[in-house]
Amino acid sequence: MNPLKILNNECRKTRHLLALSAGNDVDAREVVGLERHLAVCPQCRELQQELRHSQQILEAVQPAGAMADQDFTSVWSGVSRQIRRLEQQPTSHDWRNWMPTLTLAAACLALMVGVVMPMRPSGGSSILNNNNGIMSGPLPTDPIGEGVRPQKQRPTSYSYYMSNRDF
Amino acid sequence: MIRMSESETRSLDAVPPGGSASDARLVEDVRRGDHRAFEALVRRYETRLMSVLSRFVQDRELTRDLAQETFLRVFERIDQFDPSRRFGPWLFRIGVNLTLDHIRKRKRRVWPSLFSESRVEKGPDPEVADPREALDLEQEVRKVLESIPEKYRTVLILRDLENFSSSEIAAILHRKEATIRWRLAEARMRFQELWKRRQASSTTAPLGQDADIARSSSETEDESAEDLE
């Protein structure tokens, strides 16, 4: 294998270790490996210098907006006020206490609706609500109740046919 | 790790103020309805919490509001806290998540105005001095930090600016320590690259362009690498 390629692979592996070593975040075993590589790799030595420099800037500078310890005043008064307000909200607590009961009631209601509704005759409000199939109400296509024959309704019995045929 | 001792100077489990009672004991008392115990917890952690949150938002009043909201959420969810775990990381997780959510929402609100007709794209005016020259080093660093993707920036801020250890960050962000180390290394490399470019071509390439490069470069590579961990 090409020795230059081996070195590049080694560099790739040690990039992260170099960054960690800039902030002293490597252990003794990792330091030994790094030093061995740095002894033969000028590019990595250069990168190490750059990382150390940027690390020094980062650690030395207090970015604008960061609060110093003396800038702080206690937040306890605000926190205690909010806690008191929180505890003086009986409605929300009452509502939460009623939640299991309300959930159970809603579940029972849903069950009842689910069981009872399918048992009701589906044609309860249908125009064919008689057992013999004779129409008793106005037809759906007849807004003024004149008894116009439905467009796609097929006769279901002989009596229906007889009562609606044209003579 | 060499820097562990440094981070211990500002540990998550600093005891005073709030007396010598442990966090676990105070949490138990809060659960029993003792408001004084909660006050002790607030006073124990508020300075550290606001210091951390102020790294993400540059507005002091907003930092206070977020800290207040964090403690209120802690109070509301105190029954959900697992007493076998440490209280500090749990508190900071709530605070950091709240702050990041706030930043994301604010960004989402900004998008429509970016595309509105009232906004006209302007090229750089050669007669006007580059405003970046007026920015001091602090602002420059902040600008570079803002252009790093959130998941890397968060780790970088917690580690290098707030001196949390990798294990503490892992507990705060609810990720494996190996993932945190990967993100930390990636964040430092991106910062270094962006800083170098900004210093080298401060008059030619705008930072936004660099940031786009930083965001897009090896993003998929990172994801797959993190998945392997």
mmCIF file of C-alpha atoms in Angstrom:
data_model
loop_
_atom_site.group_PDB
_atom_site.id
_atom_site.type_symbol
_atom_site.label_atom_id
_atom_site.label_comp_id
_atom_site.label_asym_id
_atom_site.label_seq_id
_atom_site.Cartn_x
_atom_site.Cartn_y
_atom_site.Cartn_z
ATOM 1 C CA MET A 1 0.000 0.000 0.000
ATOM 2 C CA ASN A 2 1.067 3.559 -0.722
ATOM 3 C CA PRO A 3 2.731 4.985 2.452
ATOM 4 C CA LEU A 4 1.246 8.440 1.711
ATOM 5 C CA LYS A 5 -2.226 6.941 1.705
ATOM 6 C CA ILE A 6 -1.584 5.232 5.036
ATOM 7 C CA LEU A 7 -0.507 8.564 6.451
ATOM 8 C CA ASN A 8 -3.689 10.264 5.190
ATOM 9 C CA ASN A 9 -5.850 7.617 6.811
ATOM 10 C CA GLU A 10 -3.904 8.104 10.001
ATOM 11 C CA CYS A 11 -4.429 11.889 9.760
ATOM 12 C CA ARG A 12 -8.147 11.399 9.306
ATOM 13 C CA LYS A 13 -8.283 9.244 12.409
ATOM 14 C CA THR A 14 -6.307 11.695 14.515
ATOM 15 C CA ARG A 15 -8.219 14.853 13.483
ATOM 16 C CA HIS A 16 -10.752 14.432 16.266
ATOM 17 C CA LEU A 17 -8.098 13.499 18.794
ATOM 18 C CA LEU A 18 -6.199 16.673 17.935
ATOM 19 C CA ALA A 19 -9.323 18.744 18.533
ATOM 20 C CA LEU A 20 -9.909 17.009 21.857
ATOM 21 C CA SER A 21 -6.273 17.419 22.879
ATOM 22 C CA ALA A 22 -6.522 21.192 22.265
ATOM 23 C CA GLY A 23 -8.776 21.367 25.320
ATOM 24 C CA ASN A 24 -6.903 18.638 27.247
ATOM 25 C CA ASP A 25 -9.739 16.174 26.747
ATOM 26 C CA VAL A 26 -7.594 13.148 25.915
ATOM 27 C CA ASP A 27 -6.243 10.464 28.211
ATOM 28 C CA ALA A 28 -2.601 9.385 28.533
ATOM 29 C CA ARG A 29 -2.945 6.472 26.101
ATOM 30 C CA GLU A 30 -4.381 8.735 23.415
ATOM 31 C CA VAL A 31 -1.614 11.290 23.982
ATOM 32 C CA VAL A 32 1.051 8.660 23.275
ATOM 33 C CA GLY A 33 -0.601 7.709 19.974
ATOM 34 C CA LEU A 34 -0.973 11.349 18.996
ATOM 35 C CA GLU A 35 2.618 12.240 19.719
ATOM 36 C CA ARG A 36 3.812 9.292 17.669
ATOM 37 C CA HIS A 37 1.793 10.520 14.694
ATOM 38 C CA LEU A 38 2.723 14.192 15.124
ATOM 39 C CA ALA A 39 6.413 13.291 15.032
ATOM 40 C CA VAL A 40 6.075 12.196 11.418
ATOM 41 C CA CYS A 41 3.243 14.448 10.136
ATOM 42 C CA PRO A 42 3.923 18.190 9.564
ATOM 43 C CA GLN A 43 0.305 18.842 8.401
ATOM 44 C CA CYS A 44 -1.106 17.545 11.647
ATOM 45 C CA ARG A 45 1.442 19.559 13.612
ATOM 46 C CA GLU A 46 0.224 22.666 11.815
ATOM 47 C CA LEU A 47 -3.403 21.759 12.504
ATOM 48 C CA GLN A 48 -2.544 21.224 16.149
ATOM 49 C CA GLN A 49 -1.107 24.757 16.381
ATOM 50 C CA GLU A 50 -4.200 26.240 14.758
ATOM 51 C CA LEU A 51 -6.525 24.314 17.038
ATOM 52 C CA ARG A 52 -4.579 25.433 20.112
ATOM 53 C CA HIS A 53 -4.757 29.047 18.952
ATOM 54 C CA SER A 54 -8.513 29.003 18.344
ATOM 55 C CA GLN A 55 -9.026 27.188 21.635
ATOM 56 C CA GLN A 56 -7.131 29.914 23.497
ATOM 57 C CA ILE A 57 -9.329 32.573 21.908
ATOM 58 C CA LEU A 58 -12.478 30.663 22.736
ATOM 59 C CA GLU A 59 -11.544 30.135 26.367
ATOM 60 C CA ALA A 60 -10.140 33.619 26.942
ATOM 61 C CA VAL A 61 -13.059 35.535 25.530
ATOM 62 C CA GLN A 62 -16.246 36.075 27.468
ATOM 63 C CA PRO A 63 -18.789 36.412 24.663
ATOM 64 C CA ALA A 64 -20.964 39.494 24.831
ATOM 65 C CA GLY A 65 -24.132 38.935 26.774
ATOM 66 C CA ALA A 66 -22.732 36.287 29.082
ATOM 67 C CA MET A 67 -23.615 37.312 32.602
ATOM 68 C CA ALA A 68 -21.014 37.658 35.295
ATOM 69 C CA ASP A 69 -21.809 36.294 38.754
ATOM 70 C CA GLN A 70 -22.268 39.752 40.265
ATOM 71 C CA ASP A 71 -24.915 40.638 37.659
ATOM 72 C CA PHE A 72 -27.385 38.187 39.112
ATOM 73 C CA THR A 73 -30.204 39.001 41.426
ATOM 74 C CA SER A 74 -32.185 36.096 42.807
ATOM 75 C CA VAL A 75 -35.143 34.840 40.798
ATOM 76 C CA TRP A 76 -36.711 33.271 43.885
ATOM 77 C CA SER A 77 -39.236 36.078 44.464
ATOM 78 C CA GLY A 78 -40.573 35.651 40.917
ATOM 79 C CA VAL A 79 -40.559 31.872 41.163
ATOM 80 C CA SER A 80 -42.375 31.845 44.524
ATOM 81 C CA ARG A 81 -44.983 34.264 43.176
ATOM 82 C CA GLN A 82 -45.648 31.960 40.233
ATOM 83 C CA ILE A 83 -45.789 28.901 42.483
ATOM 84 C CA ARG A 84 -48.368 30.639 44.695
ATOM 85 C CA ARG A 85 -50.411 31.530 41.625
ATOM 86 C CA LEU A 86 -50.140 27.953 40.448
ATOM 87 C CA GLU A 87 -51.380 26.629 43.762
ATOM 88 C CA GLN A 88 -54.255 29.116 43.895
ATOM 89 C CA GLN A 89 -55.836 27.695 40.768
ATOM 90 C CA PRO A 90 -58.424 25.328 42.264
ATOM 91 C CA THR A 91 -60.387 25.027 39.044
ATOM 92 C CA SER A 92 -57.580 23.404 37.183
ATOM 93 C CA HIS A 93 -56.953 20.977 40.041
ATOM 94 C CA ASP A 94 -60.682 20.195 40.342
ATOM 95 C CA TRP A 95 -60.846 19.599 36.627
ATOM 96 C CA ARG A 96 -57.888 17.257 36.818
ATOM 97 C CA ASN A 97 -59.482 15.369 39.710
ATOM 98 C CA TRP A 98 -62.637 14.847 37.677
ATOM 99 C CA MET A 99 -60.726 13.610 34.638
ATOM 100 C CA PRO A 100 -60.951 9.826 35.367
ATOM 101 C CA THR A 101 -64.681 10.054 36.071
ATOM 102 C CA LEU A 102 -65.333 12.126 32.983
ATOM 103 C CA THR A 103 -63.271 9.745 30.861
ATOM 104 C CA LEU A 104 -65.224 6.748 32.195
ATOM 105 C CA ALA A 105 -68.535 8.473 31.543
ATOM 106 C CA ALA A 106 -67.492 9.368 28.010
ATOM 107 C CA ALA A 107 -66.380 5.782 27.380
ATOM 108 C CA CYS A 108 -69.728 4.401 28.663
ATOM 109 C CA LEU A 109 -71.641 6.838 26.477
ATOM 110 C CA ALA A 110 -69.592 5.889 23.443
ATOM 111 C CA LEU A 111 -70.200 2.189 24.186
ATOM 112 C CA MET A 112 -73.947 2.762 24.524
ATOM 113 C CA VAL A 113 -74.108 4.657 21.278
ATOM 114 C CA GLY A 114 -72.051 1.973 19.582
ATOM 115 C CA VAL A 115 -74.285 -0.858 20.820
ATOM 116 C CA VAL A 116 -77.737 0.729 20.633
ATOM 117 C CA MET A 117 -77.461 2.526 17.310
ATOM 118 C CA PRO A 118 -76.873 -0.559 15.110
ATOM 119 C CA MET A 119 -79.882 -2.274 16.751
ATOM 120 C CA ARG A 120 -82.289 0.436 15.573
ATOM 121 C CA PRO A 121 -83.984 -0.244 12.185
ATOM 122 C CA SER A 122 -81.952 1.407 9.532
ATOM 123 C CA GLY A 123 -85.092 2.505 7.652
ATOM 124 C CA GLY A 124 -86.597 4.368 10.618
ATOM 125 C CA SER A 125 -86.871 7.574 8.719
ATOM 126 C CA SER A 126 -87.037 5.959 5.332
ATOM 127 C CA ILE A 127 -89.870 6.360 2.950
ATOM 128 C CA LEU A 128 -90.290 2.558 2.969
ATOM 129 C CA ASN A 129 -90.940 2.218 6.649
ATOM 130 C CA ASN A 130 -93.897 -0.147 6.435
ATOM 131 C CA ASN A 131 -93.421 -3.857 6.603
ATOM 132 C CA ASN A 132 -95.264 -4.349 3.382
ATOM 133 C CA GLY A 133 -93.075 -1.820 1.669
ATOM 134 C CA ILE A 134 -95.813 0.700 0.952
ATOM 135 C CA MET A 135 -94.619 4.241 0.828
ATOM 136 C CA SER A 136 -96.101 6.476 3.501
ATOM 137 C CA GLY A 137 -94.209 9.735 3.273
ATOM 138 C CA PRO A 138 -93.245 12.171 0.597
ATOM 139 C CA LEU A 139 -90.602 11.096 -1.859
ATOM 140 C CA PRO A 140 -87.121 12.518 -1.562
ATOM 141 C CA THR A 141 -87.261 14.135 -4.972
ATOM 142 C CA ASP A 142 -90.568 15.783 -4.155
ATOM 143 C CA PRO A 143 -90.026 18.992 -2.202
ATOM 144 C CA ILE A 144 -93.688 20.084 -2.352
ATOM 145 C CA GLY A 145 -95.134 16.662 -1.566
ATOM 146 C CA GLU A 146 -96.856 15.856 -4.849
ATOM 147 C CA GLY A 147 -95.772 12.273 -4.881
ATOM 148 C CA VAL A 148 -93.343 12.235 -7.780
ATOM 149 C CA ARG A 149 -91.784 8.831 -8.413
ATOM 150 C CA PRO A 150 -88.195 8.531 -7.322
ATOM 151 C CA GLN A 151 -85.637 8.377 -10.089
ATOM 152 C CA LYS A 152 -83.734 5.237 -9.243
ATOM 153 C CA GLN A 153 -86.077 3.604 -6.716
ATOM 154 C CA ARG A 154 -87.048 0.117 -7.758
ATOM 155 C CA PRO A 155 -90.509 -1.282 -6.730
ATOM 156 C CA THR A 156 -90.163 -3.716 -3.899
ATOM 157 C CA SER A 157 -93.591 -5.311 -4.013
ATOM 158 C CA TYR A 158 -96.556 -5.854 -6.200
ATOM 159 C CA SER A 159 -98.758 -3.514 -4.118
ATOM 160 C CA TYR A 160 -96.254 -0.690 -4.556
ATOM 161 C CA TYR A 161 -96.292 -1.274 -8.265
ATOM 162 C CA MET A 162 -100.055 -1.258 -8.357
ATOM 163 C CA SER A 163 -100.405 1.937 -6.342
ATOM 164 C CA ASN A 164 -98.034 3.918 -8.534
ATOM 165 C CA ARG A 165 -98.616 2.699 -12.044
ATOM 166 C CA ASP A 166 -100.192 5.054 -14.633
ATOM 167 C CA PHE A 167 -103.522 3.949 -16.031
ATOM 168 C CA MET B 1 -9.085 13.482 31.512
ATOM 169 C CA ILE B 2 -6.731 16.266 32.430
ATOM 170 C CA ARG B 3 -9.394 18.979 32.677
ATOM 171 C CA MET B 4 -11.656 17.149 35.088
ATOM 172 C CA SER B 5 -10.193 18.914 38.101
ATOM 173 C CA GLU B 6 -10.853 22.285 36.488
ATOM 174 C CA SER B 7 -14.478 21.472 35.895
ATOM 175 C CA GLU B 8 -14.858 20.300 39.440
ATOM 176 C CA THR B 9 -14.277 23.842 40.639
ATOM 177 C CA ARG B 10 -17.713 24.726 39.276
ATOM 178 C CA SER B 11 -19.368 21.398 39.846
ATOM 179 C CA LEU B 12 -23.054 20.707 39.352
ATOM 180 C CA ASP B 13 -23.328 19.583 42.948
ATOM 181 C CA ALA B 14 -22.073 22.700 44.703
ATOM 182 C CA VAL B 15 -23.727 22.569 48.118
ATOM 183 C CA PRO B 16 -24.100 26.113 49.555
ATOM 184 C CA PRO B 17 -26.232 28.247 49.484
ATOM 185 C CA GLY B 18 -29.185 26.392 50.929
ATOM 186 C CA GLY B 19 -27.433 24.856 53.903
ATOM 187 C CA SER B 20 -25.686 21.529 54.034
ATOM 188 C CA ALA B 21 -28.696 19.405 53.092
ATOM 189 C CA SER B 22 -28.154 17.247 50.036
ATOM 190 C CA ASP B 23 -30.115 17.802 46.844
ATOM 191 C CA ALA B 24 -31.897 14.483 47.300
ATOM 192 C CA ARG B 25 -33.025 15.459 50.802
ATOM 193 C CA LEU B 26 -34.275 18.849 49.597
ATOM 194 C CA VAL B 27 -36.156 17.223 46.715
ATOM 195 C CA GLU B 28 -37.856 14.867 49.189
ATOM 196 C CA ASP B 29 -38.875 17.852 51.304
ATOM 197 C CA VAL B 30 -40.224 19.693 48.256
ATOM 198 C CA ARG B 31 -42.322 16.655 47.427
ATOM 199 C CA ARG B 32 -43.798 16.840 50.902
ATOM 200 C CA GLY B 33 -44.794 20.449 50.188
ATOM 201 C CA ASP B 34 -41.899 22.283 51.836
ATOM 202 C CA HIS B 35 -41.434 25.536 49.922
ATOM 203 C CA ARG B 36 -38.364 26.485 51.948
ATOM 204 C CA ALA B 37 -36.602 23.410 50.600
ATOM 205 C CA PHE B 38 -37.413 24.517 47.064
ATOM 206 C CA GLU B 39 -36.119 27.997 47.825
ATOM 207 C CA ALA B 40 -32.860 26.404 48.971
ATOM 208 C CA LEU B 41 -32.602 24.514 45.682
ATOM 209 C CA VAL B 42 -33.331 27.663 43.661
ATOM 210 C CA ARG B 43 -30.735 29.700 45.539
ATOM 211 C CA ARG B 44 -28.204 26.897 45.221
ATOM 212 C CA TYR B 45 -28.452 26.611 41.436
ATOM 213 C CA GLU B 46 -29.776 29.933 40.098
ATOM 214 C CA THR B 47 -26.404 31.641 39.550
ATOM 215 C CA ARG B 48 -24.949 28.688 37.697
ATOM 216 C CA LEU B 49 -28.120 28.179 35.670
ATOM 217 C CA MET B 50 -28.330 31.802 34.578
ATOM 218 C CA SER B 51 -24.655 31.789 33.688
ATOM 219 C CA VAL B 52 -25.203 28.783 31.405
ATOM 220 C CA LEU B 53 -28.398 30.131 29.841
ATOM 221 C CA SER B 54 -26.808 33.519 29.183
ATOM 222 C CA ARG B 55 -24.352 31.787 26.855
ATOM 223 C CA PHE B 56 -27.246 30.885 24.573
ATOM 224 C CA VAL B 57 -29.311 34.078 24.731
ATOM 225 C CA GLN B 58 -27.715 37.498 24.802
ATOM 226 C CA ASP B 59 -30.545 39.234 26.643
ATOM 227 C CA ARG B 60 -30.278 39.449 30.432
ATOM 228 C CA GLU B 61 -33.981 39.856 31.045
ATOM 229 C CA LEU B 62 -34.712 36.921 28.789
ATOM 230 C CA THR B 63 -32.109 34.865 30.660
ATOM 231 C CA ARG B 64 -33.873 35.645 33.949
ATOM 232 C CA ASP B 65 -37.258 34.768 32.470
ATOM 233 C CA LEU B 66 -35.927 31.465 31.149
ATOM 234 C CA ALA B 67 -34.313 30.639 34.489
ATOM 235 C CA GLN B 68 -37.569 31.437 36.279
ATOM 236 C CA GLU B 69 -39.519 29.280 33.846
ATOM 237 C CA THR B 70 -36.990 26.474 34.339
ATOM 238 C CA PHE B 71 -37.472 26.463 38.117
ATOM 239 C CA LEU B 72 -41.234 26.576 37.723
ATOM 240 C CA ARG B 73 -41.128 23.521 35.456
ATOM 241 C CA VAL B 74 -38.855 21.759 37.914
ATOM 242 C CA PHE B 75 -41.391 22.454 40.656
ATOM 243 C CA GLU B 76 -44.262 21.158 38.528
ATOM 244 C CA ARG B 77 -42.375 17.992 37.554
ATOM 245 C CA ILE B 78 -40.628 17.283 40.844
ATOM 246 C CA ASP B 79 -42.677 14.093 41.214
ATOM 247 C CA GLN B 80 -41.221 12.818 37.931
ATOM 248 C CA PHE B 81 -37.618 13.211 39.134
ATOM 249 C CA ASP B 82 -35.793 9.949 39.769
ATOM 250 C CA PRO B 83 -34.149 10.385 43.202
ATOM 251 C CA SER B 84 -31.487 7.797 42.367
ATOM 252 C CA ARG B 85 -30.065 10.275 39.826
ATOM 253 C CA ARG B 86 -28.376 13.631 40.361
ATOM 254 C CA PHE B 87 -30.581 16.693 40.547
ATOM 255 C CA GLY B 88 -28.141 19.103 38.836
ATOM 256 C CA PRO B 89 -28.060 17.526 35.358
ATOM 257 C CA TRP B 90 -31.843 17.117 35.449
ATOM 258 C CA LEU B 91 -32.301 20.824 36.221
ATOM 259 C CA PHE B 92 -29.802 21.904 33.561
ATOM 260 C CA ARG B 93 -31.395 19.599 30.992
ATOM 261 C CA ILE B 94 -34.755 21.302 31.534
ATOM 262 C CA GLY B 95 -33.126 24.743 31.365
ATOM 263 C CA VAL B 96 -31.035 24.083 28.251
ATOM 264 C CA ASN B 97 -33.935 22.420 26.419
ATOM 265 C CA LEU B 98 -36.232 25.291 27.297
ATOM 266 C CA THR B 99 -33.681 27.798 26.000
ATOM 267 C CA LEU B 100 -33.002 25.874 22.791
ATOM 268 C CA ASP B 101 -36.760 25.579 22.180
ATOM 269 C CA HIS B 102 -37.079 29.321 22.655
ATOM 270 C CA ILE B 103 -34.265 29.980 20.161
ATOM 271 C CA ARG B 104 -35.813 27.596 17.599
ATOM 272 C CA LYS B 105 -39.214 29.264 17.920
ATOM 273 C CA ARG B 106 -37.648 32.692 17.509
ATOM 274 C CA LYS B 107 -35.823 31.521 14.375
ATOM 275 C CA ARG B 108 -39.062 30.151 12.949
ATOM 276 C CA ARG B 109 -40.710 33.519 13.532
ATOM 277 C CA VAL B 110 -37.857 35.247 11.695
ATOM 278 C CA TRP B 111 -38.203 33.137 8.511
ATOM 279 C CA PRO B 112 -41.375 34.805 7.122
ATOM 280 C CA SER B 113 -39.832 38.251 7.440
ATOM 281 C CA LEU B 114 -36.760 37.059 5.556
ATOM 282 C CA PHE B 115 -38.910 36.209 2.557
ATOM 283 C CA SER B 116 -41.273 39.165 2.747
ATOM 284 C CA GLU B 117 -41.297 41.705 -0.073
ATOM 285 C CA SER B 118 -40.280 44.535 2.204
ATOM 286 C CA ARG B 119 -36.848 43.033 2.572
ATOM 287 C CA VAL B 120 -34.595 44.023 -0.316
ATOM 288 C CA GLU B 121 -31.306 42.267 -0.914
ATOM 289 C CA LYS B 122 -28.447 44.732 -0.891
ATOM 290 C CA GLY B 123 -24.912 44.112 -1.988
ATOM 291 C CA PRO B 124 -21.980 45.470 -0.006
ATOM 292 C CA ASP B 125 -21.480 49.186 -0.485
ATOM 293 C CA PRO B 126 -17.757 49.849 -1.142
ATOM 294 C CA GLU B 127 -18.022 53.415 0.162
ATOM 295 C CA VAL B 128 -19.321 52.307 3.513
ATOM 296 C CA ALA B 129 -16.812 50.845 5.925
ATOM 297 C CA ASP B 130 -17.236 47.174 6.703
ATOM 298 C CA PRO B 131 -19.248 47.106 9.957
ATOM 299 C CA ARG B 132 -17.439 43.957 10.995
ATOM 300 C CA GLU B 133 -14.317 46.016 11.554
ATOM 301 C CA ALA B 134 -16.095 47.687 14.430
ATOM 302 C CA LEU B 135 -16.882 44.400 16.060
ATOM 303 C CA ASP B 136 -14.575 43.556 18.864
ATOM 304 C CA LEU B 137 -13.121 40.166 19.570
ATOM 305 C CA GLU B 138 -15.990 39.107 21.815
ATOM 306 C CA GLN B 139 -18.561 39.805 19.176
ATOM 307 C CA GLU B 140 -16.454 38.069 16.555
ATOM 308 C CA VAL B 141 -16.298 34.946 18.679
ATOM 309 C CA ARG B 142 -20.037 35.113 19.286
ATOM 310 C CA LYS B 143 -20.694 35.458 15.566
ATOM 311 C CA VAL B 144 -18.564 32.423 14.832
ATOM 312 C CA LEU B 145 -20.261 30.435 17.584
ATOM 313 C CA GLU B 146 -23.695 31.345 16.231
ATOM 314 C CA SER B 147 -22.771 30.008 12.815
ATOM 315 C CA ILE B 148 -21.937 26.564 14.187
ATOM 316 C CA PRO B 149 -24.880 24.106 14.076
ATOM 317 C CA GLU B 150 -26.803 23.888 17.325
ATOM 318 C CA LYS B 151 -25.883 20.351 18.360
ATOM 319 C CA TYR B 152 -22.160 21.152 18.159
ATOM 320 C CA ARG B 153 -22.464 24.672 19.549
ATOM 321 C CA THR B 154 -24.321 23.439 22.628
ATOM 322 C CA VAL B 155 -21.552 20.985 23.509
ATOM 323 C CA LEU B 156 -18.851 23.584 22.819
ATOM 324 C CA ILE B 157 -20.512 26.154 25.064
ATOM 325 C CA LEU B 158 -21.081 23.717 27.911
ATOM 326 C CA ARG B 159 -17.538 22.334 27.742
ATOM 327 C CA ASP B 160 -15.276 25.239 26.813
ATOM 328 C CA LEU B 161 -17.203 28.207 28.166
ATOM 329 C CA GLU B 162 -18.963 26.666 31.150
ATOM 330 C CA ASN B 163 -16.402 23.952 32.017
ATOM 331 C CA PHE B 164 -18.817 21.082 32.407
ATOM 332 C CA SER B 165 -17.146 17.679 32.093
ATOM 333 C CA SER B 166 -18.039 15.359 29.202
ATOM 334 C CA SER B 167 -19.985 13.077 31.540
ATOM 335 C CA GLU B 168 -21.957 16.017 32.916
ATOM 336 C CA ILE B 169 -22.779 17.214 29.398
ATOM 337 C CA ALA B 170 -23.826 13.670 28.511
ATOM 338 C CA ALA B 171 -26.214 13.709 31.480
ATOM 339 C CA ILE B 172 -27.557 17.164 30.615
ATOM 340 C CA LEU B 173 -28.106 16.437 26.929
ATOM 341 C CA HIS B 174 -29.157 12.839 27.541
ATOM 342 C CA ARG B 175 -26.585 11.438 25.116
ATOM 343 C CA LYS B 176 -23.750 8.917 25.379
ATOM 344 C CA GLU B 177 -20.401 10.307 26.460
ATOM 345 C CA ALA B 178 -18.818 9.035 23.246
ATOM 346 C CA THR B 179 -21.335 11.087 21.258
ATOM 347 C CA ILE B 180 -20.501 14.165 23.314
ATOM 348 C CA ARG B 181 -16.776 13.687 22.687
ATOM 349 C CA TRP B 182 -17.424 13.308 18.959
ATOM 350 C CA ARG B 183 -19.517 16.458 18.873
ATOM 351 C CA LEU B 184 -16.987 18.377 20.948
ATOM 352 C CA ALA B 185 -14.156 17.493 18.577
ATOM 353 C CA GLU B 186 -16.292 18.383 15.577
ATOM 354 C CA ALA B 187 -17.346 21.673 17.164
ATOM 355 C CA ARG B 188 -13.746 22.671 17.901
ATOM 356 C CA MET B 189 -12.657 21.868 14.365
ATOM 357 C CA ARG B 190 -15.519 23.895 12.903
ATOM 358 C CA PHE B 191 -14.752 26.807 15.190
ATOM 359 C CA GLN B 192 -11.080 26.675 14.229
ATOM 360 C CA GLU B 193 -11.870 26.537 10.527
ATOM 361 C CA LEU B 194 -14.397 29.371 10.676
ATOM 362 C CA TRP B 195 -12.107 31.490 12.810
ATOM 363 C CA LYS B 196 -9.207 30.963 10.415
ATOM 364 C CA ARG B 197 -11.325 31.888 7.401
ATOM 365 C CA ARG B 198 -12.744 34.913 9.136
ATOM 366 C CA GLN B 199 -9.307 36.170 10.025
ATOM 367 C CA ALA B 200 -7.831 35.410 6.600
ATOM 368 C CA SER B 201 -10.586 36.850 4.416
ATOM 369 C CA SER B 202 -12.433 39.265 6.646
ATOM 370 C CA THR B 203 -12.998 41.695 3.773
ATOM 371 C CA THR B 204 -13.915 39.269 1.004
ATOM 372 C CA ALA B 205 -16.024 36.371 2.231
ATOM 373 C CA PRO B 206 -19.000 37.091 4.457
ATOM 374 C CA LEU B 207 -19.319 34.887 7.511
ATOM 375 C CA GLY B 208 -22.711 33.614 6.401
ATOM 376 C CA GLN B 209 -21.012 31.956 3.456
ATOM 377 C CA ASP B 210 -18.521 30.310 5.762
ATOM 378 C CA ALA B 211 -21.297 29.208 8.016
ATOM 379 C CA ASP B 212 -23.088 27.552 5.133
ATOM 380 C CA ILE B 213 -19.900 25.691 4.340
ATOM 381 C CA ALA B 214 -19.516 24.714 7.981
ATOM 382 C CA ARG B 215 -23.068 23.450 8.124
ATOM 383 C CA SER B 216 -22.943 21.455 4.933
ATOM 384 C CA SER B 217 -19.436 20.046 5.229
ATOM 385 C CA SER B 218 -19.434 16.448 6.321
ATOM 386 C CA GLU B 219 -22.883 16.724 7.909
ATOM 387 C CA THR B 220 -23.940 13.322 6.638
ATOM 388 C CA GLU B 221 -20.567 11.929 7.582
ATOM 389 C CA ASP B 222 -21.100 13.164 11.144
ATOM 390 C CA GLU B 223 -24.525 11.638 11.414
ATOM 391 C CA SER B 224 -23.341 8.233 10.310
ATOM 392 C CA ALA B 225 -20.352 8.436 12.628
ATOM 393 C CA GLU B 226 -22.590 9.306 15.579
ATOM 394 C CA ASP B 227 -24.919 6.460 14.732
ATOM 395 C CA LEU B 228 -22.026 4.049 14.953
ATOM 396 C CA GLU B 229 -21.212 5.104 18.494
#
